[in-house]
Coordinates of C-alpha atoms and ligand atoms in Angstrom, one line a residue:
X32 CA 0.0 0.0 0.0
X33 CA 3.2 2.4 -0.4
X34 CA 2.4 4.6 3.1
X35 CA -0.6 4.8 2.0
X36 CA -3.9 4.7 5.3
X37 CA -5.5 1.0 4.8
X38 CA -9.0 1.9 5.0
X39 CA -11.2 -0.2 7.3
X40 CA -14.9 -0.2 7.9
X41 CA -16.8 -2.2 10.3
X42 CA -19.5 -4.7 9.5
X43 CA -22.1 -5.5 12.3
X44 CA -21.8 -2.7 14.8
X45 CA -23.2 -3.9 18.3
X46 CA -21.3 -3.9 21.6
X47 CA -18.2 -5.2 20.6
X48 CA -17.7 -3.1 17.9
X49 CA -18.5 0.1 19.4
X50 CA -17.1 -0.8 23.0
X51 CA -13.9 -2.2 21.7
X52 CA -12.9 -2.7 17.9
X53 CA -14.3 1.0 16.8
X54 CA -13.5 3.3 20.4
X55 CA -10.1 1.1 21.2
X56 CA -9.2 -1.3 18.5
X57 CA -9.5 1.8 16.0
X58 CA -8.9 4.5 18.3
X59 CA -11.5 6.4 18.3
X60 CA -12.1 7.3 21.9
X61 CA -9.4 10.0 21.5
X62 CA -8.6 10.8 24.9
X63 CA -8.2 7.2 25.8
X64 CA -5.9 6.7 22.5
X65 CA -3.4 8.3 19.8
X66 CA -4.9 7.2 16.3
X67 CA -3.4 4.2 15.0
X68 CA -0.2 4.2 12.5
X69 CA -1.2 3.4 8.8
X70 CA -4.6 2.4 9.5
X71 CA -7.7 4.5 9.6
X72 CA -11.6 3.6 10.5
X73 CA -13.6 5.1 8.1
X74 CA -17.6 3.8 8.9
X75 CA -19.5 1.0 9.8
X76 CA -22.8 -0.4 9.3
X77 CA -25.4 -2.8 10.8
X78 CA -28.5 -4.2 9.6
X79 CA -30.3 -2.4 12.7
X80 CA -30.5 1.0 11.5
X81 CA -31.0 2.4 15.0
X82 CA -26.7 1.9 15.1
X83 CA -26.7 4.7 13.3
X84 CA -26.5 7.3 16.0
X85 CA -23.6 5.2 17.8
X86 CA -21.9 5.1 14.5
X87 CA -22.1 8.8 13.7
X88 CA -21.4 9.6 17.6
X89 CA -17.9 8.6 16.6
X90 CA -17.6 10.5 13.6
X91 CA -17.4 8.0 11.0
X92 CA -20.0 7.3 8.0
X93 CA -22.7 5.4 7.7
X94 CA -23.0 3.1 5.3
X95 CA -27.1 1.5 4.6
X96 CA -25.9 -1.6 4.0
X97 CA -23.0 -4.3 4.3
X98 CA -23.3 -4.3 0.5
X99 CA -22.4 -0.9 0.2
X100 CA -19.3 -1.3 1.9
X101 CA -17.7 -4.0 0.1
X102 CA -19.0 -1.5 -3.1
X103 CA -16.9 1.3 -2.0
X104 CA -13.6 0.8 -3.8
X105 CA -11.7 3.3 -1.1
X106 CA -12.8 0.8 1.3
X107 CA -9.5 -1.8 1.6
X108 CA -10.3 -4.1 4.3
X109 CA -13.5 -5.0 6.9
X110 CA -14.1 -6.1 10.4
X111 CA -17.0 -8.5 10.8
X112 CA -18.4 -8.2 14.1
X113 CA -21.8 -9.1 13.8
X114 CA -23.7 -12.2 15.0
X115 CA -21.6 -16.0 14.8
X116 CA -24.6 -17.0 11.7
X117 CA -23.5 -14.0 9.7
X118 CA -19.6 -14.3 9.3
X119 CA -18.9 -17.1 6.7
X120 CA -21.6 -14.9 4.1
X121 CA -20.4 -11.8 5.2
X122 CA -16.6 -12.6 4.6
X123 CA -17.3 -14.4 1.6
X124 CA -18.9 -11.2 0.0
X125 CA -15.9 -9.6 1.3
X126 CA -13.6 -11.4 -0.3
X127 CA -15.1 -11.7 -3.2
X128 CA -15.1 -8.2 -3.5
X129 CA -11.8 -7.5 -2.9
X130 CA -11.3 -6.8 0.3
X131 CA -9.0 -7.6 3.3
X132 CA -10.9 -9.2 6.5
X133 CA -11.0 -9.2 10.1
X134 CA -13.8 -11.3 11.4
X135 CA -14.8 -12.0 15.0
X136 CA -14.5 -15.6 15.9
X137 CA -15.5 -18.6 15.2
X138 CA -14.9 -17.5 11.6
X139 CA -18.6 -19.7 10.3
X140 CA -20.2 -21.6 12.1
X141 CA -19.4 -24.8 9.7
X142 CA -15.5 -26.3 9.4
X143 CA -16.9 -27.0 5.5
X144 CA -17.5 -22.9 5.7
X145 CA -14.5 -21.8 7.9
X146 CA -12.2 -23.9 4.9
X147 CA -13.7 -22.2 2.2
X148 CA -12.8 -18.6 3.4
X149 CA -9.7 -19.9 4.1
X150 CA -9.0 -21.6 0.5
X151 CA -10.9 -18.1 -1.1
X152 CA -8.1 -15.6 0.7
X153 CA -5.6 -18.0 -0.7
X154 CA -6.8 -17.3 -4.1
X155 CA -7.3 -14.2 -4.0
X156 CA -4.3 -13.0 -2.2
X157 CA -6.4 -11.2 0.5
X158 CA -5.6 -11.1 4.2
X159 CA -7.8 -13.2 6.7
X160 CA -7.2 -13.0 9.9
X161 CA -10.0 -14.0 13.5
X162 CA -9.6 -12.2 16.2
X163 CA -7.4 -14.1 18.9
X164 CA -6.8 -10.5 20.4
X165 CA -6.2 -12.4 23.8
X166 CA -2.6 -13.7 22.6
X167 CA -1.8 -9.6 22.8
X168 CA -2.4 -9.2 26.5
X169 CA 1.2 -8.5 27.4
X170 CA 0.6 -10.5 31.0
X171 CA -0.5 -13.4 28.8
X172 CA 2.5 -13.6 26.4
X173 CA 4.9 -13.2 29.7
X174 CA 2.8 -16.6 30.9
X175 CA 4.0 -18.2 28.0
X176 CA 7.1 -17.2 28.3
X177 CA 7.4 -18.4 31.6
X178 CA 6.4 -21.7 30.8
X179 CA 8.4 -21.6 27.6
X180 CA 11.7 -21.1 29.8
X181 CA 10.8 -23.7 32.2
X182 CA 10.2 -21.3 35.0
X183 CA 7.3 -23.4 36.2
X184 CA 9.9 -26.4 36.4
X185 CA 7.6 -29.3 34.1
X186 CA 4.3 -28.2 33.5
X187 CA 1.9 -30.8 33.4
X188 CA -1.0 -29.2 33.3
X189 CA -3.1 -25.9 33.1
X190 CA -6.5 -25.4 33.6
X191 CA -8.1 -21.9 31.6
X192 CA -11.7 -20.7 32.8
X193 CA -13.7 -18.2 31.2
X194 CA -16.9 -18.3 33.7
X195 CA -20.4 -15.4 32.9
X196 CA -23.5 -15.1 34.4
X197 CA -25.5 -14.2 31.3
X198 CA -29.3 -15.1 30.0
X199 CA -31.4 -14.7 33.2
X200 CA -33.2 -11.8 31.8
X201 CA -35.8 -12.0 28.6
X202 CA -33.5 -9.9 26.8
X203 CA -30.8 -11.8 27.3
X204 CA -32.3 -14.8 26.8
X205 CA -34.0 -14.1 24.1
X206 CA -30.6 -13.1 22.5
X207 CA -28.9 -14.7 18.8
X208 CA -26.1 -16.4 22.1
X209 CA -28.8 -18.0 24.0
X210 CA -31.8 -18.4 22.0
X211 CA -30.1 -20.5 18.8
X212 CA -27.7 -23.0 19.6
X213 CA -26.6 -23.0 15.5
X214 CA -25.3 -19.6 16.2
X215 CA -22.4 -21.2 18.5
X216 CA -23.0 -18.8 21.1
X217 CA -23.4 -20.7 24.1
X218 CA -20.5 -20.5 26.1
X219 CA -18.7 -23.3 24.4
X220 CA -18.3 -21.3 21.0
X221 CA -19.0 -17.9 22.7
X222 CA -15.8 -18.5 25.2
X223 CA -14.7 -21.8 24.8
X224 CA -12.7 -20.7 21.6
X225 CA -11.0 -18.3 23.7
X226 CA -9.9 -21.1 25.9
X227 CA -8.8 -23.2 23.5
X228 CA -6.7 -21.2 21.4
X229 CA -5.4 -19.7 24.5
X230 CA -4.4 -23.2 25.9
X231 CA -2.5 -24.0 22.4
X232 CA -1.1 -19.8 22.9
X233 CA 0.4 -20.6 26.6
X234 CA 1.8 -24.4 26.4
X235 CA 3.5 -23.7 22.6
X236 CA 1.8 -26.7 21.2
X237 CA -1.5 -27.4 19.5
X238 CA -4.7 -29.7 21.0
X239 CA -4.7 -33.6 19.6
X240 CA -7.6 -34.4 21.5
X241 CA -10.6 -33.1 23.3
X242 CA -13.4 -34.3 25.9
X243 CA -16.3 -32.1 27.2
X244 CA -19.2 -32.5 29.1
X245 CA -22.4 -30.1 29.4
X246 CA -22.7 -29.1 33.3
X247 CA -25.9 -28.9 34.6
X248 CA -28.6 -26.2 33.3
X249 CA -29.8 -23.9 35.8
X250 CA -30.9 -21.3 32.8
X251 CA -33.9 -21.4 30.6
X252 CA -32.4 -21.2 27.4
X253 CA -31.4 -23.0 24.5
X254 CA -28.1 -22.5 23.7
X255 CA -25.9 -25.0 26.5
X256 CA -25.4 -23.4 30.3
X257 CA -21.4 -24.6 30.7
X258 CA -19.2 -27.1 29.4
X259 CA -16.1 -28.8 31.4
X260 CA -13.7 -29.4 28.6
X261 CA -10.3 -31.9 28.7
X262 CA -7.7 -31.8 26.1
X263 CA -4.4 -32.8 25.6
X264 CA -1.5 -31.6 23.5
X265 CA 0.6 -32.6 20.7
X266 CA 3.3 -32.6 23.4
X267 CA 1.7 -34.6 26.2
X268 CA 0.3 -31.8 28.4
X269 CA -3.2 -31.9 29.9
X270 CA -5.5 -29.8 30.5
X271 CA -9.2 -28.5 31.3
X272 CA -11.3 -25.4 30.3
X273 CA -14.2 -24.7 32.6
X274 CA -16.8 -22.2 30.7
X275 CA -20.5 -21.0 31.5
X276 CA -23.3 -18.6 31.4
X277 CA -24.4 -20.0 34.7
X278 CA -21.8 -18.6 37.0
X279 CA -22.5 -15.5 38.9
X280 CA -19.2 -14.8 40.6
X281 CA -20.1 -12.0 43.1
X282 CA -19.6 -8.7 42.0
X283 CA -18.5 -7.2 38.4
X284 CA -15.1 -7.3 39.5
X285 CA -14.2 -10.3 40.5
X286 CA -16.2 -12.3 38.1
X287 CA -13.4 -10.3 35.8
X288 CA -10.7 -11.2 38.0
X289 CA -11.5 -14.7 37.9
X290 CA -11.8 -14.7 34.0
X291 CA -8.1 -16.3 33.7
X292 CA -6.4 -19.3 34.5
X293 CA -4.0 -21.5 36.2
X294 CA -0.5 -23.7 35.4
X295 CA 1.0 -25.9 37.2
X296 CA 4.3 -26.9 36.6
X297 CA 6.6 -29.2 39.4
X298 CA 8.1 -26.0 41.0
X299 CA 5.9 -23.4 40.5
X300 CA 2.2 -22.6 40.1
X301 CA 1.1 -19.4 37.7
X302 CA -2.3 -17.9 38.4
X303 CA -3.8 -15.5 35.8
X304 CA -6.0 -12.9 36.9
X305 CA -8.6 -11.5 34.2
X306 CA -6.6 -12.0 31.2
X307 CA -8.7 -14.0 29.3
X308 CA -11.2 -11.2 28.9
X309 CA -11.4 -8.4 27.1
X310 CA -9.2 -6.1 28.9
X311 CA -5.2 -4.9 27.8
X312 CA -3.9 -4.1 31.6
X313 CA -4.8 -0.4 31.0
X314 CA -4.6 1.8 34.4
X315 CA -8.3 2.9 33.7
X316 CA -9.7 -0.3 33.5
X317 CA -11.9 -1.5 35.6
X318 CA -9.0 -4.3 37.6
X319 CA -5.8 -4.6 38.0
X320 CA -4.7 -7.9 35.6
X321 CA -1.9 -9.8 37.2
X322 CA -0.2 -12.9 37.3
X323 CA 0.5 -14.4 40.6
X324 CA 3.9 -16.8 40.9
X325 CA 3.9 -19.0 44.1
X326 CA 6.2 -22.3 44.9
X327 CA 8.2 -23.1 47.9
X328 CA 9.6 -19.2 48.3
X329 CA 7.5 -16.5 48.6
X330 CA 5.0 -15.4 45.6
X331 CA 5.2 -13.1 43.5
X332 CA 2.9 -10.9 41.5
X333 CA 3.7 -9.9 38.1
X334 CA 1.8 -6.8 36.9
X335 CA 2.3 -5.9 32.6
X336 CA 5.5 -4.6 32.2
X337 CA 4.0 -2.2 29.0
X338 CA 0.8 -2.7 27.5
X339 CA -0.6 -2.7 24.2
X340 CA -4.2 -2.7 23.3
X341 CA -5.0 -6.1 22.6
X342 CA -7.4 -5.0 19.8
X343 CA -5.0 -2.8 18.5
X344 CA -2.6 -5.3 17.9
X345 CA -4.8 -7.6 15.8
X346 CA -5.8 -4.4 13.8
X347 CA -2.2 -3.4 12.9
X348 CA -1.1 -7.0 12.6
X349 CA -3.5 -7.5 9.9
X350 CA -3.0 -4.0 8.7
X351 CA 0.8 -4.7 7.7
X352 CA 0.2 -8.6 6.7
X353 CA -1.3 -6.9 3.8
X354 CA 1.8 -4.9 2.7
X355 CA 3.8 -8.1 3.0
X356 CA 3.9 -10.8 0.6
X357 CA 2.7 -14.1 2.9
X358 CA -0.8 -13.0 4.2
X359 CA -2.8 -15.2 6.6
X360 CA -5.5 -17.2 4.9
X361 CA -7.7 -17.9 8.5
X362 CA -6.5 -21.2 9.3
X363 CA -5.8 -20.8 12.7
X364 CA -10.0 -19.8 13.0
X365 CA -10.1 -22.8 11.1
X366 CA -8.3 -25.1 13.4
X367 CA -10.3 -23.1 16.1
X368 CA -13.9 -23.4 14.5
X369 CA -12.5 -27.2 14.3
X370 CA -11.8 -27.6 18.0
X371 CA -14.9 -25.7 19.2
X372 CA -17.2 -28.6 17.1
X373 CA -15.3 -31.4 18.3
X374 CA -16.1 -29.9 22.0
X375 CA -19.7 -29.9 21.2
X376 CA -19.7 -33.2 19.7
X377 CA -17.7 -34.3 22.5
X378 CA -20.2 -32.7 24.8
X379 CA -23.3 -34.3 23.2
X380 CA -22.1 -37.9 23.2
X381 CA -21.5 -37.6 27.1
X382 CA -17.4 -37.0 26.8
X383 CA -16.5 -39.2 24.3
X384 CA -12.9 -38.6 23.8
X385 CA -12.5 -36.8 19.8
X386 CA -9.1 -37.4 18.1
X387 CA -8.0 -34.2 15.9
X388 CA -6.0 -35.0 12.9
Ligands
NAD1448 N1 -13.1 -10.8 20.5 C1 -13.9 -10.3 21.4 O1 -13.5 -9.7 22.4 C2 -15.4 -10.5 21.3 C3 -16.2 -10.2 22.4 C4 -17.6 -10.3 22.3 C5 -18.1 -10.8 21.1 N2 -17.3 -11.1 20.1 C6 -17.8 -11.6 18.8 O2 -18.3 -10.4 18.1 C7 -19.5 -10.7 17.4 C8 -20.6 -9.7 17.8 O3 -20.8 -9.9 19.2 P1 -21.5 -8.8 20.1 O4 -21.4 -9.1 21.5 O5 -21.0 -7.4 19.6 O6 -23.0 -9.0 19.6 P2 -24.2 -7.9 19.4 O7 -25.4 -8.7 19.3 O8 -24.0 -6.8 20.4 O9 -23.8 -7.2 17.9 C9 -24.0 -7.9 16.7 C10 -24.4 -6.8 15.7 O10 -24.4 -7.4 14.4 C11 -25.5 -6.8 13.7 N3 -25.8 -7.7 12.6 C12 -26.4 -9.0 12.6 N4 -26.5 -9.4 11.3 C13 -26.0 -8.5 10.5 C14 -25.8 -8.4 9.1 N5 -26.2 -9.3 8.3 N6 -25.3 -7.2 8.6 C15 -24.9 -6.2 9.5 N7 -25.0 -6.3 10.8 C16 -25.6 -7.4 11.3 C17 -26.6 -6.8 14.8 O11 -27.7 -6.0 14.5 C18 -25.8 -6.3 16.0 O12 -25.9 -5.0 16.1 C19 -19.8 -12.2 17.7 O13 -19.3 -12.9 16.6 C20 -19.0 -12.5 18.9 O14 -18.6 -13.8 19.0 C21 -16.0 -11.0 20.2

């Protein structure tokens, strides 16, 4: 793009995209942020029309329609945030029109989808990427580095938990995460690809198999209330993801604290504190994320050395795989999308254990 602004636009604008990809990601909430290098967030749109005010709020345009985006040749690249059924059409128009994408995980809610995005950025030469933002959070990469080193002593196993109270209310319940379970929004697709990815992220090796079990429903709604999820790793480690929508955890902040996750290793023990959410470790948020280091000494607690915004990071990551000449094609949302489904298949067959080739 020769120094030239890559021009994004945002497709599906609800809370994620306002709250974090358009006021953080992109910078818009100036006096949280300095605008972003090389990049620039130019509109958004969403098929409810009444977005339009929070759109405009932040001074970009308003386009009617997602087709209207991919139309507007000044537009280089999109970030798909709308709801899990959307994303495989949504990119695919995308691509098909040229344009770089972002989507929000899982990538489609079908592997046989997820694989053709994948092989249609290949062809095209576009840039795909889903965004992991969590493998940003500067506490999360010092975990893995930790473990990398052998800090820990011999980890042998790690346990990640991503546990919401969320669908008590009509609203809520009545929302595309609870009320479909096609969508993948229950908690094993809404925050159970999270985990996952994050487990491969922290241990440096990938997931060769996976168990899960639903645990029991106290909500009325159709999407699942909680999984318990096993896996183990190409390199022998085990480990266990524990996520719900059943799980109030006192107040606001400690049900953020507690979003994180634990490894144990033969001399030490690593506990995360809400960095498996969607928070960077900036002053003015609302806790303080650490990492807490105890074995036979004292412990100690790690706080981020520097931060960088963890949606940011996936926005100029993607922003400058498109000026170089190898540009991600999706397939680590594929790989995702594929151990999300084996979860659920694992789940629904009572914990049979599923082999991933
Ligand atoms: N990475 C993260 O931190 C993170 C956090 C939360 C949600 N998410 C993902 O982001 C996506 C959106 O989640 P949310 O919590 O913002 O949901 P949301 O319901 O608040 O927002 C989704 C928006 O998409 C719009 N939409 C639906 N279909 C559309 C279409 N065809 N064209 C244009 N707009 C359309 C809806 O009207 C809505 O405004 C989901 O895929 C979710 O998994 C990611």
């Amino acid at each position: 793009m020769n120094g030239k602004k890559i021009r994004y636009a945002i497709v599906g604008f609800g809370g994620i995209a306002e709250n974090r990809l358009a006021k953080e990601g992109f910078a818009c909430d100036r006096k949280r942020f300095r605008p972003l290098p090389g990049v620039e967030l130019v509109g958004a749109t969403d098929i409810r029309i009444s977005r339009q005010d929070a759109v405009e709020r932040l001074k970009l345009k308003w386009y009617e329609s997602p087709e209207a985006v991919f139309a507007d040749r000044t537009i280089d690249a999109v970030f798909i945030a709308s709801d899990n059924s959307t994303h495989f059409l949504l990119s695919k128009k995308a691509l098909a029109a040229g344009k770089h994408v972002i989507v929000e995980k899982p990538m489609a809610t079908s592997l046989a989808g997820a694989r053709k995005l994948a092989a249609l950025a290949a062809e095209k030469n576009l840039a795909l990427a889903v965004d992991h933002m969590m493998v940003h959070n500067t506490l999360n990469r010092k975990a893995r580095e930790l473990v990398a080193r052998g800090d820990l002593g011999e980890v042998n196993d790690l346990c990640l938990h991503m546990e919401f109270f969320y669908g008590s209310t009509p609203e809520e319940a009545s929302s595309w995460r609870c009320a479909d379970p096609a969508q993948l929004g229950g908690p094993i697709g809404d925050v159970g690809s999270h985990c996952l990815y994050m487990a491969e992220f922290l241990t440096g090796s990938i997931i060769k198999t996976i168990a899960a079990v639903f645990t029991p429903r106290t909500l009325n709604i159709r999407a699942e209330n909680g999984a318990f999820i096993r896996f183990r790793t190409e390199n022998g480690l085990s480990g266990s993801a524990r996520v719900s929508f059943n799980d109030p955890r006192g107040s606001l902040e400690s049900t953020l604290l507690n979003l994180g996750f634990e490894i144990y290793g033969t001399k030490k023990t690593l506990r995360a504190y809400g960095t498996l959410f969607q928070l960077s470790g900036h002053p003015d948020e609302p806790v303080k994320l650490r990492l807490d280091v105890e074995g036979s000494g004292a412990a100690e607690t790690l706080s981020p050395d520097y931060v960088e915004n963890i949606y940011q990071k996936v926005i100029l990551d993607h922003a400058a795989s498109i000026c170089a000449k190898k540009r991600p094609t999706g397939e680590d949302g594929v790989h995702n999308l594929r151990l999300v489904l084996a979860a659920y298949k694992s789940a629904a067959s009572g914990g049979r254990e599923i082999q991933l080739k």
